Coordinates of C-alpha atoms in Angstrom, one line a residue:
M10 CA 44.8 44.0 -75.5
S11 CA 42.4 41.4 -75.5
I12 CA 38.3 41.8 -75.8
V13 CA 37.9 41.0 -72.5
E14 CA 40.4 43.5 -70.9
G15 CA 38.8 46.0 -73.1
S16 CA 35.5 45.3 -72.2
G17 CA 36.8 45.4 -68.4
T18 CA 38.6 48.6 -69.0
K19 CA 35.4 50.3 -70.4
S20 CA 33.3 49.2 -67.4
S21 CA 35.4 50.5 -65.1
L22 CA 35.8 53.8 -66.8
R23 CA 32.0 54.0 -66.9
A24 CA 31.6 53.0 -63.1
A25 CA 34.2 56.0 -62.1
I26 CA 32.4 58.4 -64.2
S27 CA 29.0 57.6 -62.8
A28 CA 30.5 57.3 -59.1
I29 CA 31.8 61.2 -59.9
G30 CA 28.4 62.1 -61.4
L31 CA 26.8 60.5 -58.1
A32 CA 29.0 62.5 -55.9
G33 CA 28.3 65.8 -57.6
V34 CA 24.5 65.2 -57.4
G35 CA 24.8 64.3 -53.6
L36 CA 27.0 67.4 -53.0
I37 CA 24.1 69.5 -54.8
A38 CA 21.5 67.6 -52.6
V39 CA 23.5 68.5 -49.7
V40 CA 23.5 72.3 -50.4
V41 CA 19.7 72.1 -51.1
A42 CA 19.2 70.7 -47.8
F43 CA 21.0 73.2 -46.1
G44 CA 20.2 75.9 -48.3
D45 CA 18.3 78.0 -45.7
V46 CA 21.8 77.7 -43.8
I47 CA 24.1 78.3 -46.5
A48 CA 22.1 81.4 -47.9
R49 CA 22.5 84.6 -46.1
V50 CA 19.1 86.2 -46.5
P51 CA 15.7 84.7 -47.5
A52 CA 14.6 84.6 -51.0
G53 CA 13.8 87.7 -52.8
A54 CA 15.4 90.0 -50.1
V55 CA 16.1 93.3 -51.8
K56 CA 18.9 96.0 -50.4
V57 CA 20.9 93.5 -48.6
G58 CA 23.9 95.3 -49.7
P59 CA 24.8 98.4 -52.3
P60 CA 23.4 97.5 -56.0
S61 CA 25.4 96.0 -58.5
L62 CA 28.4 95.4 -56.6
P63 CA 30.6 92.9 -58.2
P64 CA 31.9 89.9 -56.3
Q65 CA 34.2 90.4 -53.5
V66 CA 34.8 89.3 -50.1
V67 CA 31.7 90.5 -48.5
Y68 CA 29.5 89.3 -51.4
A69 CA 31.0 86.4 -52.6
F70 CA 28.8 86.1 -55.9
G71 CA 28.3 90.0 -55.9
T72 CA 24.8 91.7 -55.5
D73 CA 22.3 92.8 -58.8
A74 CA 20.6 96.0 -59.6
L75 CA 18.1 95.4 -56.6
G76 CA 20.9 94.7 -54.0
R77 CA 19.8 91.1 -53.6
D78 CA 22.8 88.8 -52.5
V79 CA 23.7 86.9 -55.6
M80 CA 24.9 83.9 -53.6
S81 CA 21.9 83.7 -51.7
E82 CA 19.7 84.0 -54.7
T83 CA 21.6 81.3 -56.5
V84 CA 21.1 78.9 -53.7
H85 CA 17.5 79.4 -53.4
A86 CA 17.2 78.9 -57.1
L87 CA 19.0 76.0 -57.1
T88 CA 16.8 74.5 -54.7
V89 CA 13.5 75.2 -56.7
T90 CA 15.3 73.9 -59.8
F91 CA 16.5 70.5 -58.2
S92 CA 13.4 70.0 -56.1
S93 CA 11.2 70.1 -59.2
A94 CA 13.8 68.0 -61.3
V95 CA 13.6 65.2 -58.9
L96 CA 10.1 65.4 -58.7
A97 CA 9.7 65.4 -62.6
T98 CA 12.8 62.8 -62.7
I99 CA 10.6 60.4 -60.2
I100 CA 7.4 60.8 -62.7
A101 CA 9.5 60.1 -65.9
I102 CA 10.8 56.8 -64.1
V103 CA 7.6 55.7 -63.4
V104 CA 5.6 56.8 -66.7
G105 CA 8.3 56.0 -68.8
A106 CA 10.7 53.4 -67.6
I107 CA 8.5 51.3 -65.1
A108 CA 5.3 51.5 -67.5
G109 CA 7.4 50.8 -70.7
F110 CA 8.9 47.7 -68.7
A111 CA 4.9 46.5 -67.8
A112 CA 3.8 47.0 -71.3
V113 CA 5.8 44.2 -72.8
R114 CA 3.8 42.0 -70.3
A115 CA 0.4 43.5 -71.7
P116 CA -1.5 41.7 -74.2
L117 CA 0.5 41.8 -77.2
R118 CA -1.4 44.5 -79.2
L119 CA -2.1 46.9 -76.3
G120 CA 1.7 46.8 -75.5
I121 CA 2.4 47.2 -79.4
A122 CA -0.4 50.1 -79.6
L123 CA 1.4 51.8 -76.3
R124 CA 4.8 51.6 -78.2
G125 CA 3.4 53.3 -81.1
I126 CA 1.6 56.1 -79.4
M127 CA 4.6 57.0 -77.2
G128 CA 6.8 56.8 -80.6
V129 CA 4.8 59.4 -81.9
F130 CA 5.1 61.5 -78.8
G131 CA 8.7 60.7 -78.4
S132 CA 9.6 62.2 -81.6
V133 CA 8.3 65.6 -80.3
P134 CA 11.3 67.6 -78.5
V135 CA 10.5 67.2 -74.7
L136 CA 10.6 71.1 -74.4
L137 CA 7.4 71.4 -76.8
L138 CA 5.6 68.6 -74.9
A139 CA 6.6 70.7 -71.6
V140 CA 5.6 74.1 -72.8
V141 CA 2.2 72.7 -74.2
A142 CA 1.3 70.6 -71.2
V143 CA 2.1 74.0 -68.9
G144 CA 0.3 76.0 -71.4
I145 CA -2.9 73.6 -70.7
A146 CA -2.4 73.2 -66.9
G147 CA -0.6 76.3 -65.6
H148 CA 2.7 77.2 -64.1
E149 CA 2.2 75.2 -60.8
F150 CA 2.3 72.2 -62.6
A151 CA 5.9 72.6 -64.7
P152 CA 7.4 69.8 -62.5
I153 CA 4.7 67.4 -63.8
A154 CA 4.7 68.6 -67.1
A155 CA 8.6 68.3 -67.4
G156 CA 8.4 64.6 -65.9
L157 CA 5.7 63.7 -68.5
A158 CA 7.4 65.6 -71.6
A159 CA 10.4 63.4 -70.9
S160 CA 8.8 59.9 -70.5
P161 CA 7.9 59.0 -73.7
S162 CA 11.7 58.7 -75.0
I163 CA 12.4 56.9 -71.7
F164 CA 9.2 54.4 -72.0
N165 CA 10.3 53.6 -75.8
R166 CA 13.8 52.3 -74.6
S167 CA 12.4 50.3 -71.7
F168 CA 9.9 48.9 -73.9
D169 CA 12.4 47.8 -76.4
R170 CA 15.1 46.8 -73.8
A171 CA 12.3 44.7 -72.1
M172 CA 11.1 43.0 -75.7
R173 CA 14.6 41.9 -76.7
L174 CA 14.8 40.2 -72.9
A175 CA 11.6 38.6 -73.2
R176 CA 12.6 37.4 -76.7
S177 CA 15.8 36.2 -75.7
R178 CA 17.0 32.5 -75.8
H179 CA 17.5 32.0 -71.9
A180 CA 13.8 33.6 -71.6
E181 CA 12.4 31.3 -74.2
Y182 CA 14.4 28.3 -72.4
A183 CA 12.7 29.2 -69.1
R184 CA 9.3 29.5 -70.4
A185 CA 9.7 26.2 -72.0
T186 CA 11.0 24.4 -68.6
G187 CA 7.9 25.6 -67.0
I188 CA 9.3 28.5 -64.8
P189 CA 6.2 30.6 -63.7
A190 CA 5.8 34.2 -65.4
S191 CA 5.9 35.6 -62.2
T192 CA 9.3 34.4 -61.7
L193 CA 10.4 35.7 -65.0
L194 CA 9.1 38.9 -64.4
R195 CA 10.7 39.4 -61.0
R196 CA 14.1 38.3 -62.4
D197 CA 13.9 40.5 -65.4
L198 CA 12.8 43.3 -63.2
V199 CA 15.8 43.1 -61.1
Y200 CA 18.0 42.9 -64.2
E201 CA 16.7 46.1 -65.3
V202 CA 16.9 48.1 -62.0
R203 CA 20.4 46.8 -61.5
G204 CA 21.6 47.5 -65.0
N205 CA 19.9 50.3 -66.1
F206 CA 18.4 52.6 -63.0
L207 CA 21.4 54.7 -62.7
N208 CA 21.5 55.5 -66.3
V209 CA 17.7 56.2 -66.6
A210 CA 17.7 58.5 -63.5
G211 CA 20.7 60.3 -64.6
R212 CA 19.4 60.8 -68.1
A213 CA 16.1 61.7 -66.9
L214 CA 17.3 64.1 -64.3
A215 CA 19.4 66.1 -66.8
S216 CA 16.6 65.9 -69.3
T217 CA 14.1 67.4 -66.7
T218 CA 16.6 70.0 -65.6
I219 CA 17.2 71.2 -69.1
A220 CA 13.3 71.6 -69.5
L221 CA 12.5 73.1 -66.5
A222 CA 15.3 76.0 -66.8
T223 CA 14.2 76.5 -70.3
L224 CA 10.6 76.9 -69.0
G225 CA 11.8 79.1 -66.3
F226 CA 13.7 81.5 -68.9
L227 CA 10.7 81.7 -71.0
G228 CA 8.5 82.6 -68.4
F229 CA 6.8 79.2 -68.2
G230 CA 8.3 77.9 -65.2
A231 CA 8.4 78.9 -61.5
T232 CA 7.2 82.2 -60.3
P233 CA 8.5 84.9 -57.9
P234 CA 9.5 84.7 -55.1
H235 CA 10.3 81.1 -55.9
A236 CA 12.3 81.7 -58.7
D237 CA 14.4 78.9 -60.5
L238 CA 17.8 79.0 -62.3
G239 CA 16.2 79.7 -65.7
L240 CA 14.1 82.5 -64.2
M241 CA 17.3 84.1 -62.5
I242 CA 19.3 84.0 -65.8
A243 CA 16.6 85.7 -67.8
A244 CA 16.0 88.3 -65.0
A245 CA 19.3 89.5 -65.7
R246 CA 19.5 89.2 -69.5
A247 CA 19.3 93.0 -69.5
T248 CA 22.9 93.5 -67.9
Y249 CA 24.6 90.7 -69.5
L250 CA 27.5 92.6 -71.0
D251 CA 28.4 95.4 -68.0
Q252 CA 27.1 93.0 -65.1
W253 CA 27.9 89.5 -65.5
W254 CA 27.6 88.2 -62.1
P255 CA 23.8 87.9 -61.7
A256 CA 23.8 85.3 -64.7
L257 CA 27.0 83.7 -64.4
F258 CA 26.8 82.3 -61.4
P259 CA 23.2 80.8 -61.7
A260 CA 24.2 79.4 -65.0
L261 CA 27.1 77.8 -63.7
A262 CA 25.0 76.1 -61.1
L263 CA 22.8 74.9 -63.8
I264 CA 25.5 73.6 -65.9
L265 CA 26.9 71.5 -62.8
L266 CA 23.7 70.1 -62.3
I267 CA 23.2 69.0 -65.7
L268 CA 26.7 67.9 -65.9
F269 CA 26.7 65.7 -62.9
A270 CA 23.5 64.1 -63.7
R271 CA 25.0 63.0 -67.3
L272 CA 27.8 61.8 -65.5
A273 CA 25.7 59.6 -63.0
A274 CA 24.1 58.1 -66.1
A275 CA 28.0 57.6 -67.3
L276 CA 27.2 59.7 -70.1
D277 CA 25.1 57.0 -71.5
E278 CA 22.7 58.1 -74.4
G279 CA 20.3 55.1 -74.3
E280 CA 21.2 53.4 -77.3
P281 CA 20.7 49.6 -77.7
P282 CA 23.8 47.7 -76.8

C-alpha cells in the first residue's frame, strides 16, 4: 500500500468515526428535544410507583427508593447535562478557538503574552479550574465555569495552529505578492473552520460534559429539582451494591454522551500534525 493510499484509508476511517459520533450526538439531541414527551412524569416526581423496583416491563429502568421513575429522571438529567454542556462548549469555542486564532493577528507581543497566560492556565486540570470558578461565582454559573475552564487548552492549540499557518511558505508568498491581510485572514479562518471545527467542538463537548458531571457528583453543579447526570449518580451511591439501576442508567447515558462527542472529533487528541 502506497503512502497516498494509506493516507486516504486513514482519512476515510476518521470520517466514518466522526459520522458515527455526529449521529450519536444528534440522537441525544433529539431525546433532549422531546424529553418532556419521552419522560413519563415531571422531574423529581416521587411515589410514581412502588419504591426500589428493579427494571421491568412497566418501569423499564426501575424505580428508586422514593418511588421515582428512573427512566424519566434519567431523561430529565440528560437534558440538564446536555444543555449545560452545549452552552459550555460554545463558550469554550469562542474564548478558546476563536480567541486563539485572533490572538495570532494581534500585535506580536500581545499575542505571545496571551499565549503565555493561557499556557499557565492550560497546565491546570480543567476540573480544578471549574471548581474554583464555581466556588467564586456560584452553582448557577457551572456551565460558564466549565466552558472557561476548558478554554485555555483549546486556545493554545488554536494559537499554535494559526501561528504555523501564518509562518508557512505559502502565507509568506501571499504577503510578498501584495495580497491584503484581510483576504489572508478570511482564507485562514475558512481553513480553520473547515479543517478543525468538528474536532474542536467534539473535544470541547466531551471535556465540558466530564467537568459538569463531576461538578454535579461533587455537589458543585446543578441543584434539585434540576438534577444532572452527575448529581443523579451521586444520589444513588448509598445503594450501588444492592440497587444498581438508579446509578447504572444515568451512568450509561453519561458514557454515551462523552463517547459520541469523542467520536465526533474522530478521537482526535489535538496534537500537532
